[in-house]
GROMACS .gro file of C-alpha atoms in nm:
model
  401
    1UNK     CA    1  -0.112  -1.966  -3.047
    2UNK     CA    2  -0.454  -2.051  -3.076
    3UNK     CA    3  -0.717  -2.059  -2.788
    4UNK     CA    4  -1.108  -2.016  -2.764
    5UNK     CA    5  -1.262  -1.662  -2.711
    6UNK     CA    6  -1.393  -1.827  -2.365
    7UNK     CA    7  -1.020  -1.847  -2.297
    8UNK     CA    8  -0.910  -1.536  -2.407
    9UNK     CA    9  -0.925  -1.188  -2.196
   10UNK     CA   10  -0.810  -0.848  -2.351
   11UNK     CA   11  -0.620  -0.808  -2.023
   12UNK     CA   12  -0.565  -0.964  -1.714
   13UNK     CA   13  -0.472  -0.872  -1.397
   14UNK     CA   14  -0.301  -1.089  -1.103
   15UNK     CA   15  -0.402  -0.879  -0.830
   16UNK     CA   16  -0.710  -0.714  -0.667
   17UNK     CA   17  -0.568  -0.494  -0.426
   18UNK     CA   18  -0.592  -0.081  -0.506
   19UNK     CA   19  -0.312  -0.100  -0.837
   20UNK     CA   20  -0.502  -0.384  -1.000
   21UNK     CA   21  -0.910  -0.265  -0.920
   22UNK     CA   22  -0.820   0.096  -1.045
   23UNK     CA   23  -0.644  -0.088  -1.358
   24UNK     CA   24  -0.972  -0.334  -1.391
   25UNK     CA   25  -1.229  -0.101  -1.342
   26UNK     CA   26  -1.120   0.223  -1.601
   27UNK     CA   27  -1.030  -0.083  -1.857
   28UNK     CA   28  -1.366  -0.268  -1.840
   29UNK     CA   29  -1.551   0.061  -1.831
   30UNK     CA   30  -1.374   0.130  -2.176
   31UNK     CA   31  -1.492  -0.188  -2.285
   32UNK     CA   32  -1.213  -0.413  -2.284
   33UNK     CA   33  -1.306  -0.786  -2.189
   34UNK     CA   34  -1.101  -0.824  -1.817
   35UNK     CA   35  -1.014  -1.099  -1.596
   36UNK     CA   36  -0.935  -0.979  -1.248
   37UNK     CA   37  -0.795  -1.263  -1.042
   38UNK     CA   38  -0.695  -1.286  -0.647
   39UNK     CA   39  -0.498  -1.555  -0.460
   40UNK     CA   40  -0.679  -1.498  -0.151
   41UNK     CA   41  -1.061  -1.576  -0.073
   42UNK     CA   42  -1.249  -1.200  -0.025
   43UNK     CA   43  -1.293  -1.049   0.171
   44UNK     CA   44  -0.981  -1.084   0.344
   45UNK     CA   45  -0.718  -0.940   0.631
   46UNK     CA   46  -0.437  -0.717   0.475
   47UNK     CA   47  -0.115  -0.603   0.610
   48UNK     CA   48  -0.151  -0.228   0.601
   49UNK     CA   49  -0.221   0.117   0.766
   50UNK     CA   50  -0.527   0.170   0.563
   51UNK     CA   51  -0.476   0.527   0.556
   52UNK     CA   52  -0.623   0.713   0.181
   53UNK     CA   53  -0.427   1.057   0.149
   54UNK     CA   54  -0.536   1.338  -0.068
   55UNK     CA   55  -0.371   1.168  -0.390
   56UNK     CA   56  -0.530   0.832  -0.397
   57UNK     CA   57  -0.857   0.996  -0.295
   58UNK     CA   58  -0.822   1.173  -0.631
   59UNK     CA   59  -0.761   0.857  -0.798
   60UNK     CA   60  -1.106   0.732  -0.643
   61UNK     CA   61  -1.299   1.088  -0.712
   62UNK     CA   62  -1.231   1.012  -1.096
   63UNK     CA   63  -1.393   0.669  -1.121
   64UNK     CA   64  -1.667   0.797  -0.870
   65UNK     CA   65  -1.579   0.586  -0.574
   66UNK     CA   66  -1.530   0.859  -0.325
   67UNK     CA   67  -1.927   0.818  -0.249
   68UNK     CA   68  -1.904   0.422  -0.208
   69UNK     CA   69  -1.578   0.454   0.043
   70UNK     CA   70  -1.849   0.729   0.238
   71UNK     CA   71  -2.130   0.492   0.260
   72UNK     CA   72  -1.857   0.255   0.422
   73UNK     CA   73  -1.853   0.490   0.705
   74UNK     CA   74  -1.476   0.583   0.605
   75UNK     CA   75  -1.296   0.803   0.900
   76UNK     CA   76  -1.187   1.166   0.770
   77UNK     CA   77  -0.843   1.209   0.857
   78UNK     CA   78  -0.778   1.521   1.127
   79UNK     CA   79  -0.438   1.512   1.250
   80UNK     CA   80  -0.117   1.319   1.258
   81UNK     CA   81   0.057   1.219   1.588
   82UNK     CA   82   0.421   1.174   1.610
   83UNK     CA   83   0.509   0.968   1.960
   84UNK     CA   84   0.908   0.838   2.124
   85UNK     CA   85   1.074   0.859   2.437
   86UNK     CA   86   0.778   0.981   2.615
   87UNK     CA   87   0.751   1.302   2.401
   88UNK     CA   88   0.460   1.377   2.108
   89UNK     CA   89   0.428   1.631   1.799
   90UNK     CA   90   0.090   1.707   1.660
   91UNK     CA   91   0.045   1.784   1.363
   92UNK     CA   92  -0.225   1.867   1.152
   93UNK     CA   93  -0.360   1.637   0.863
   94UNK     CA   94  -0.646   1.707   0.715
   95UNK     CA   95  -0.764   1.565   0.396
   96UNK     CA   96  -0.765   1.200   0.401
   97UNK     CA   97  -0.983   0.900   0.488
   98UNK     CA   98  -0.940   0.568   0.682
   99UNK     CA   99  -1.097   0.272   0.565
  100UNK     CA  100  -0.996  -0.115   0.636
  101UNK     CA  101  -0.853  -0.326   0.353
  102UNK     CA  102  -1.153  -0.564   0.401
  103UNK     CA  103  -1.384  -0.295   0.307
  104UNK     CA  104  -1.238  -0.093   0.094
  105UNK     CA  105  -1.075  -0.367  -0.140
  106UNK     CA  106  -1.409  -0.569  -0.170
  107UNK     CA  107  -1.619  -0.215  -0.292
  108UNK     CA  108  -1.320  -0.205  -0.538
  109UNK     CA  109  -1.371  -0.545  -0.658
  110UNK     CA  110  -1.789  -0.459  -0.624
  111UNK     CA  111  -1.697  -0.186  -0.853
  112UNK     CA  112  -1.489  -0.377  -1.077
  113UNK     CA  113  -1.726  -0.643  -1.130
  114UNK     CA  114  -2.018  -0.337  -1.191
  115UNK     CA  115  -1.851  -0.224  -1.452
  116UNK     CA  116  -1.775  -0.552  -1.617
  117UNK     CA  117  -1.494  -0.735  -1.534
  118UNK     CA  118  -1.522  -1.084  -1.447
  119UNK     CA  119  -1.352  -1.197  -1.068
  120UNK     CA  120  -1.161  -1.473  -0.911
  121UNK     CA  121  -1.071  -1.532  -0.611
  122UNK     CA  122  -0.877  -1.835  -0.434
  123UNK     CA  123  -0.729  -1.875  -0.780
  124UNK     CA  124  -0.332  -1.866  -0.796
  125UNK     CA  125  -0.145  -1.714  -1.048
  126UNK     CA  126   0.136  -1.772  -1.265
  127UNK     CA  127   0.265  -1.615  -1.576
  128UNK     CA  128   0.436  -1.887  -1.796
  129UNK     CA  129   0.695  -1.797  -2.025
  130UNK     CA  130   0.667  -1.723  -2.394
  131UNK     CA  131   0.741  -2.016  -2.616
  132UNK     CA  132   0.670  -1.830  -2.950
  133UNK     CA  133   0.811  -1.545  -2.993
  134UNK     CA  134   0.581  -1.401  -3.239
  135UNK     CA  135   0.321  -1.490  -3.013
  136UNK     CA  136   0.064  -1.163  -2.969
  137UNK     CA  137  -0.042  -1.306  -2.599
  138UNK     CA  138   0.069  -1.450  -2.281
  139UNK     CA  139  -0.047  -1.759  -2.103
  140UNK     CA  140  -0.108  -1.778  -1.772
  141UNK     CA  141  -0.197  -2.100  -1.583
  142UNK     CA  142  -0.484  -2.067  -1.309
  143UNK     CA  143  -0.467  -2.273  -0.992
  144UNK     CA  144  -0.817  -2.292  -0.818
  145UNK     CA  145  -0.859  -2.397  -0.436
  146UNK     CA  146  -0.919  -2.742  -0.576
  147UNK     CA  147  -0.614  -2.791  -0.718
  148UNK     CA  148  -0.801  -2.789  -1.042
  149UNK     CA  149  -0.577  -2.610  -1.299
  150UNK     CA  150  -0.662  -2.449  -1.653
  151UNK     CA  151  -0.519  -2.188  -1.880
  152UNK     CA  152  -0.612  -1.841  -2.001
  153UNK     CA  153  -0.480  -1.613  -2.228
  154UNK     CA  154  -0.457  -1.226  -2.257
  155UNK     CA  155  -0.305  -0.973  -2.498
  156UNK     CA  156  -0.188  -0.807  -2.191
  157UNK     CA  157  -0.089  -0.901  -1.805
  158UNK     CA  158  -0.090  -0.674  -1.554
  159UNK     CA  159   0.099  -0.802  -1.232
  160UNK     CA  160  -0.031  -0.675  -0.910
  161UNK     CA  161  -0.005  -0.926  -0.663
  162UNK     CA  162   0.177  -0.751  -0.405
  163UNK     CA  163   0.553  -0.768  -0.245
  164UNK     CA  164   0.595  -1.182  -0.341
  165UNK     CA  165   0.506  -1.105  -0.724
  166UNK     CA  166   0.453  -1.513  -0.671
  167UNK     CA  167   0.275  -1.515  -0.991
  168UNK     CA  168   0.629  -1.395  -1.141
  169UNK     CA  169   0.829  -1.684  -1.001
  170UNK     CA  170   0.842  -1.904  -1.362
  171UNK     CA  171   0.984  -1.566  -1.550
  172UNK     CA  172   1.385  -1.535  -1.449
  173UNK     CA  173   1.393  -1.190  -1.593
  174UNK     CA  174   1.190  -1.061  -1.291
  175UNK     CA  175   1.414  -1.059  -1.017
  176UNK     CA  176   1.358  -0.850  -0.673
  177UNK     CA  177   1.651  -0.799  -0.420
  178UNK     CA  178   1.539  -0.729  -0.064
  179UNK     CA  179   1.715  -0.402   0.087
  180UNK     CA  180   2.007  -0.501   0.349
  181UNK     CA  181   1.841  -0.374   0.650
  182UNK     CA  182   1.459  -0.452   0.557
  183UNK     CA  183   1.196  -0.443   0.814
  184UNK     CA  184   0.883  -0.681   0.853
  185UNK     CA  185   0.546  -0.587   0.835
  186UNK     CA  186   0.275  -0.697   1.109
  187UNK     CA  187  -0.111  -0.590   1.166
  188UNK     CA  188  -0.368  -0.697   1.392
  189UNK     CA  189  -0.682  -0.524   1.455
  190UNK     CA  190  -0.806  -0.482   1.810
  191UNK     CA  191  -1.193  -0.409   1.964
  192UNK     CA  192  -1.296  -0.069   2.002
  193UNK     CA  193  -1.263  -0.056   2.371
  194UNK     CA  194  -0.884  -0.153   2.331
  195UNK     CA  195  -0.749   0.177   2.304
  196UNK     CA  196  -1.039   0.468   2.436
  197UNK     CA  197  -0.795   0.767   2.374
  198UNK     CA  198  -0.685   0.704   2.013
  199UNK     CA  199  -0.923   0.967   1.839
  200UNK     CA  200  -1.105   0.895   1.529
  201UNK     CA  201  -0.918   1.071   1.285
  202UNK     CA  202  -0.556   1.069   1.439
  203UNK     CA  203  -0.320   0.832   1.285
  204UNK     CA  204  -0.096   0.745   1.568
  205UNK     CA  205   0.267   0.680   1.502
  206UNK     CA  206   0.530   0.505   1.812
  207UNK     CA  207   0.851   0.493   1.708
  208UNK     CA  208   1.110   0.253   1.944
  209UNK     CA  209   1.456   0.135   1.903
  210UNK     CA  210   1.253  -0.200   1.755
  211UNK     CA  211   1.079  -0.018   1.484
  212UNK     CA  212   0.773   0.163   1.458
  213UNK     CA  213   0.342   0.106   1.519
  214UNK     CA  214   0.094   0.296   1.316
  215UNK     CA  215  -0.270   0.331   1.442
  216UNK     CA  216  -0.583   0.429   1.393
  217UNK     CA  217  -0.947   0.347   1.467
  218UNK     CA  218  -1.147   0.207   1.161
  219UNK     CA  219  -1.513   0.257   1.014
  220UNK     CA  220  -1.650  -0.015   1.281
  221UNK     CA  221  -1.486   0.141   1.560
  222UNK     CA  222  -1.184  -0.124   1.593
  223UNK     CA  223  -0.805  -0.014   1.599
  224UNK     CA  224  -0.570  -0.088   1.334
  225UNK     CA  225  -0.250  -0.129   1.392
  226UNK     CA  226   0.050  -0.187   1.176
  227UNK     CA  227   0.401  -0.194   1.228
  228UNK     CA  228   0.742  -0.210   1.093
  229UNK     CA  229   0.982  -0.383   1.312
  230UNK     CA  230   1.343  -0.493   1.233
  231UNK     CA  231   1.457  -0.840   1.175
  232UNK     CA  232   1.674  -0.842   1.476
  233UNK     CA  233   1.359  -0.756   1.698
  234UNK     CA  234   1.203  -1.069   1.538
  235UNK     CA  235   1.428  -1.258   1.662
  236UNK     CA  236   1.468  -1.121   1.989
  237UNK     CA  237   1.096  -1.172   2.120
  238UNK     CA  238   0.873  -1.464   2.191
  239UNK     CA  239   0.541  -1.327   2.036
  240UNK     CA  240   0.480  -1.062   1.791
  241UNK     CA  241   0.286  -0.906   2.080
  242UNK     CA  242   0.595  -0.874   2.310
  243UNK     CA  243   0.745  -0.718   2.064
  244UNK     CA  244   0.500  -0.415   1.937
  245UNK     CA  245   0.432  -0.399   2.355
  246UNK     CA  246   0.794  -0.325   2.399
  247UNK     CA  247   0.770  -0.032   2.121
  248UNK     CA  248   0.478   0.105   2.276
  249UNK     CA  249   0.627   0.137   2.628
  250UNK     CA  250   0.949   0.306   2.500
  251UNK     CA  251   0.743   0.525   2.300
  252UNK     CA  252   0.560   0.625   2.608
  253UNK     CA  253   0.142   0.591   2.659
  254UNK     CA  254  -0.067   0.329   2.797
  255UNK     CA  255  -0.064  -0.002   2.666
  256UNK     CA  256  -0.375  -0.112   2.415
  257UNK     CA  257  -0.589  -0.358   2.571
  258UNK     CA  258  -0.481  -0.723   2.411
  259UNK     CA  259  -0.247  -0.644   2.226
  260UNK     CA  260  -0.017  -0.934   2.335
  261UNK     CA  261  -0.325  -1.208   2.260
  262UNK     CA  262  -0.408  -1.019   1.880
  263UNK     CA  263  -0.458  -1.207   1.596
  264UNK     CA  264  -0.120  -1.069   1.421
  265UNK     CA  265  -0.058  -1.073   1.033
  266UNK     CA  266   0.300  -1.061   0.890
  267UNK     CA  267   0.389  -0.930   0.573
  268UNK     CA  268   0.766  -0.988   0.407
  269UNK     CA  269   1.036  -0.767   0.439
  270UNK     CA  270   0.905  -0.445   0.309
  271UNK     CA  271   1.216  -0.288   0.139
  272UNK     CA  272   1.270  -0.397  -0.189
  273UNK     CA  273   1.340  -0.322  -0.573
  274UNK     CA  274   1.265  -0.476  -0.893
  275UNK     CA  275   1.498  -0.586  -1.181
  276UNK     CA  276   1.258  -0.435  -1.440
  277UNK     CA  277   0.876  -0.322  -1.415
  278UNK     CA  278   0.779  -0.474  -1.769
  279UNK     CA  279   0.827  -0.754  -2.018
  280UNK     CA  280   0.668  -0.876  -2.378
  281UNK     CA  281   0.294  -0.782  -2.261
  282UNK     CA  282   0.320  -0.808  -1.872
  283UNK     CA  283   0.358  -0.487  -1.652
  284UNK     CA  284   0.424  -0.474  -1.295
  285UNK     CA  285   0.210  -0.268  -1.084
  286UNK     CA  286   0.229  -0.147  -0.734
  287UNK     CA  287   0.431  -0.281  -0.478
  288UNK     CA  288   0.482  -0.575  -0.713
  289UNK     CA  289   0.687  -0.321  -0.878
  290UNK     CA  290   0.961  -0.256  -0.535
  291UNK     CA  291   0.798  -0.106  -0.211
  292UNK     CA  292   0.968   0.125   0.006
  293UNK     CA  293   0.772   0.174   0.338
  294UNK     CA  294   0.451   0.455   0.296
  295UNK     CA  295   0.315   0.658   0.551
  296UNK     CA  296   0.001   0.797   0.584
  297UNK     CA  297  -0.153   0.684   0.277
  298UNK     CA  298   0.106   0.724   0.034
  299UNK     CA  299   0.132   0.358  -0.030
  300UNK     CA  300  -0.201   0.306  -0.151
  301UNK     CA  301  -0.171   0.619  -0.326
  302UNK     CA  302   0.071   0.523  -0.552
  303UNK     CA  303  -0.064   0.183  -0.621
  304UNK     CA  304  -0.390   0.347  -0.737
  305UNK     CA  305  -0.215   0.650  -0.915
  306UNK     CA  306  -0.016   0.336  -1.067
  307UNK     CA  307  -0.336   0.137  -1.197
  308UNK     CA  308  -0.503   0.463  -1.371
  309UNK     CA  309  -0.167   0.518  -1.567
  310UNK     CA  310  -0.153   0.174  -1.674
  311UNK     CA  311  -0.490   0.176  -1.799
  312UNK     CA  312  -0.418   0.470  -1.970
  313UNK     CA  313  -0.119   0.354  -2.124
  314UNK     CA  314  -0.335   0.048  -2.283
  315UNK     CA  315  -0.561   0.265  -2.402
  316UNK     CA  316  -0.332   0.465  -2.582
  317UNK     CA  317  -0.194   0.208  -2.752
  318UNK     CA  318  -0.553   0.138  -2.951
  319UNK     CA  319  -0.519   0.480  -3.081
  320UNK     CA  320  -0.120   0.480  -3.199
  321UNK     CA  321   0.172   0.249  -3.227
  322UNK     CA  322   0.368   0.268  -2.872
  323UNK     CA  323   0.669   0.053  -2.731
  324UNK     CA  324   0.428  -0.038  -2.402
  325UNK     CA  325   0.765  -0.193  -2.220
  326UNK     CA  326   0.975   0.132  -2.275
  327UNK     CA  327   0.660   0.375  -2.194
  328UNK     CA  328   0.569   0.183  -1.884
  329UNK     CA  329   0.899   0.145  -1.734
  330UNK     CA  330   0.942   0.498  -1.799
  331UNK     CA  331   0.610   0.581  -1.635
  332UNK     CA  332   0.713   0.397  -1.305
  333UNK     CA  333   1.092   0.541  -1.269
  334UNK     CA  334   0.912   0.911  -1.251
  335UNK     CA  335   0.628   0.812  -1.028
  336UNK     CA  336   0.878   0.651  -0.767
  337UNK     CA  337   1.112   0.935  -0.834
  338UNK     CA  338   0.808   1.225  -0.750
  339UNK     CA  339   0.639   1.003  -0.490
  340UNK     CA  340   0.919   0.756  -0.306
  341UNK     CA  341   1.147   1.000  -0.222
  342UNK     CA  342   1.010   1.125   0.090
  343UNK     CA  343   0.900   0.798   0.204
  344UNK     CA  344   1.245   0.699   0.202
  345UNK     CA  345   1.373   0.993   0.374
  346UNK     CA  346   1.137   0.943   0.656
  347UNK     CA  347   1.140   0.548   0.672
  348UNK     CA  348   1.495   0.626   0.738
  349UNK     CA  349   1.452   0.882   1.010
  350UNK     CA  350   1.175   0.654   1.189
  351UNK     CA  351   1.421   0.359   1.178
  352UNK     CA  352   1.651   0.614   1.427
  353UNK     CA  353   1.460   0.631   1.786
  354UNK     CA  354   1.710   0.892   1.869
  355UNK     CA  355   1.695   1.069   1.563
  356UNK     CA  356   1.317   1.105   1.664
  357UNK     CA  357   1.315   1.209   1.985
  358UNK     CA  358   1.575   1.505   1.881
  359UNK     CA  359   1.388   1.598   1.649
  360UNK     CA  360   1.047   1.617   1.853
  361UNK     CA  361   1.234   1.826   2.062
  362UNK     CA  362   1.388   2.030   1.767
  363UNK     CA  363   1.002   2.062   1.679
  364UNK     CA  364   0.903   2.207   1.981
  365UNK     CA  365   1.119   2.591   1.913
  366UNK     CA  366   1.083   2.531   1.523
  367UNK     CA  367   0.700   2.362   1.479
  368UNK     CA  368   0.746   2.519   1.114
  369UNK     CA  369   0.972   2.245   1.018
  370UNK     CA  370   0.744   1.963   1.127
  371UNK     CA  371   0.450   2.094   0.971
  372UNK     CA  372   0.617   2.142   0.646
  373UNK     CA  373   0.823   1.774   0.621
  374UNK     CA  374   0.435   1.583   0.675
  375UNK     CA  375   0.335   1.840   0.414
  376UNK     CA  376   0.557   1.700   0.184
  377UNK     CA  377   0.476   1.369   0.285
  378UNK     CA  378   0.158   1.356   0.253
  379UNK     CA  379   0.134   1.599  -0.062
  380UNK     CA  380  -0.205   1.718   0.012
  381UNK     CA  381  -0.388   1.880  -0.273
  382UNK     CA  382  -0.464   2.214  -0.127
  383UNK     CA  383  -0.327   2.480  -0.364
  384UNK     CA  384  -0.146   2.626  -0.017
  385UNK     CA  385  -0.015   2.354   0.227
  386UNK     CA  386   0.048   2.619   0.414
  387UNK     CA  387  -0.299   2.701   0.468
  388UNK     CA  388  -0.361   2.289   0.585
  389UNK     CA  389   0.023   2.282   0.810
  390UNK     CA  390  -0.001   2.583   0.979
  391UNK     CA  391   0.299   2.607   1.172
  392UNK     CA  392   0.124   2.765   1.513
  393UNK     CA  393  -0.106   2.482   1.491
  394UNK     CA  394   0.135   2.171   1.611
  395UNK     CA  395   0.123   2.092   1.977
  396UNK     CA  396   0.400   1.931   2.163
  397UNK     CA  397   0.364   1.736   2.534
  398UNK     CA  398   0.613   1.593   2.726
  399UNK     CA  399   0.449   1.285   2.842
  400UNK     CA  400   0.687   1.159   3.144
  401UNK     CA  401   0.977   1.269   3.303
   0.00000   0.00000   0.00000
């Protein structure tokens, strides 16, 4: 395959949420030649919690973002509040940082560009399949918002475009299966005078029969608020609204102020799994990889943890001989075996409103046991979680008869 050097990239990556900056910035700084490429025009509205824990703020300390996401006016994470059936647990939850998507992905793709890769955005994405099979690259086709198409080529792709993998949809060997019982994602953010008694700092999570809301107030003062709510619950309401209102009230509080009129984002069902995470010189990243549903921050934490290894990984291979498909399916097997497990513990427990409320009350004699399950979750990086969870620390109320 021949192709000019204006057409050729050392890697490129489909992608420019957390998994594919982290990927694009520690490969350009190394000096590899980098094409970065997002479907969407920046900055944009993402589906997602925008919680940082402890382990993707380390990710960001070793490229020397953590300053950048400060400037930003990023909220330091105080305390994590657990809320159903009119009964909340308080836990502690120091550590981490809240930062909106729109922020915080365009001073990744700032950084990116700083340290020399080049950016798309409204460009689509799709990874054709290999016609020679002694072929040393891949071609993938680029799809501006003109319609205008062209082709590049790289010695590497890295795939990071999220739960669709639509850039993934000409290569059959790719295939993701949606979990049975798969929940939908929604987010809307609302003004600052929507909800007066969320605290800066506490993520907020309302568990219902429906599903489940995460919130939290943002650097400009706004609430976030994301949710995972069951397909049946889709179909039951008129209005996204209606239906995180209805989760809310069972949960027990006061209603945000217009939250039924919010400008609502959906996402696609969140559980799912991947075939395989690599092919001949593509390798999935992130969620494009399977997503179980993250909490506090673990999400993004593993889709930045996931871009550094990859990197890594590339890099290694200019130094010695290495089967890249073997090693990097390897590499993702034991980071969802040391990271997902929790997450799918808990995603399972949240998906139980009974389940909850028993075991707020449980919480209540036993705060210990509380204290030490969000520890695990959220793997902070103290040397003592202990120390962070301390068990006489959680607070319970009782919020109506």
């Amino acid at each position: 395959m021949i192709c000019s050097d204006d057409e050729h990239y050392e890697v490129l990556i489909i992608g420019a949420g957390p998994a594919g900056t982290v990927a694009a910035i520690r490969l350009a700084r190394a000096g590899k030649r980098v094409l970065l490429i997002e479907k969407k025009a920046f900055p944009r509205f993402k589906v997602c919690g925008c919680c940082l824990n402890p382990n993707a703020l380390r990710t960001f300390e070793e490229l020397n973002l953590l300053e950048c996401f400060q400037k930003q006016d990023a909220v330091a994470v105080v305390q994590f509040r657990l809320r159903s059936h009119g009964r909340e647990l308080i836990v502690p939850l120091p550590g981490g940082m809240v930062l909106s998507r729109q922020v915080m992905d365009q001073t990744l793709v700032d950084a990116s560009r700083d340290s020399g890769a080049e950016f798309l955005d409204r460009t689509d994405a799709v990874v054709l399949p290999i016609e020679d099979s002694l072929s040393k690259m891949r071609q993938v086709e680029l799809t501006n918002e003109k319609g205008e198409q062209r082709s590049v080529f790289a010695d590497y792709v890295l795939v990071a475009d999220g739960l669709s993998g639509s850039s993934l949809r000409r290569l059959s060997e790719f295939q993701s299966e949606v979990a049975e019982h798969s929940h939908f994602g929604v987010s809307a953010h609302l003004p600052p005078s929507s909800n007066p008694h969320l605290e800066p700092g506490t993520i907020e999570m309302a568990v219902g029969r429906s599903g489940y809301v995460g919130s939290v107030v943002l650097e400009d003062g706004s609430v976030n608020y994301s949710s995972a709510v069951s397909p049946e619950a889709v179909r039951d309401h008129q209005t996204t609204g209606e239906l995180i209102a209805s989760i809310l009230r069972e949960a027990g509080g006061d209603l945000p102020e217009g939250l039924l009129d919010a400008d609502w984002h959906g996402a696609p069902r969140l559980t799912r799994t991947r075939s395989q995470f690599a092919a001949d010189r593509v390798l999935l990243l992130g969620d494009a990889t399977g997503y179980v549903e993250p909490f506090t921050g673990e999400g993004m934490a593993w889709a930045a943890e996931m871009g550094s290894t990859a990197a890594s990984l590339l890099l290694s291979a200019d130094e010695r001989p290495i089967d890249i498909v073997a090693a990097w399916s390897q590499a993702v097997l034991d980071l969802r075996s040391r990271r997902q497990v929790w997450c799918r513990r808990f995603s399972s427990f949240l998906r139980h409103s009974n389940l909850v409320h028993l075991g707020l009350i449980f919480g209540r004699y036993i705060p210990s046991i509380p204290s030490w399950i969000v520890s695990q979750l959220y793997e902070s990086h103290q040397s003592d979680p202990a120390n962070d969870f301390a068990s006489e620390t959680v607070s319970y109320t009782h919020l109506r008869a």
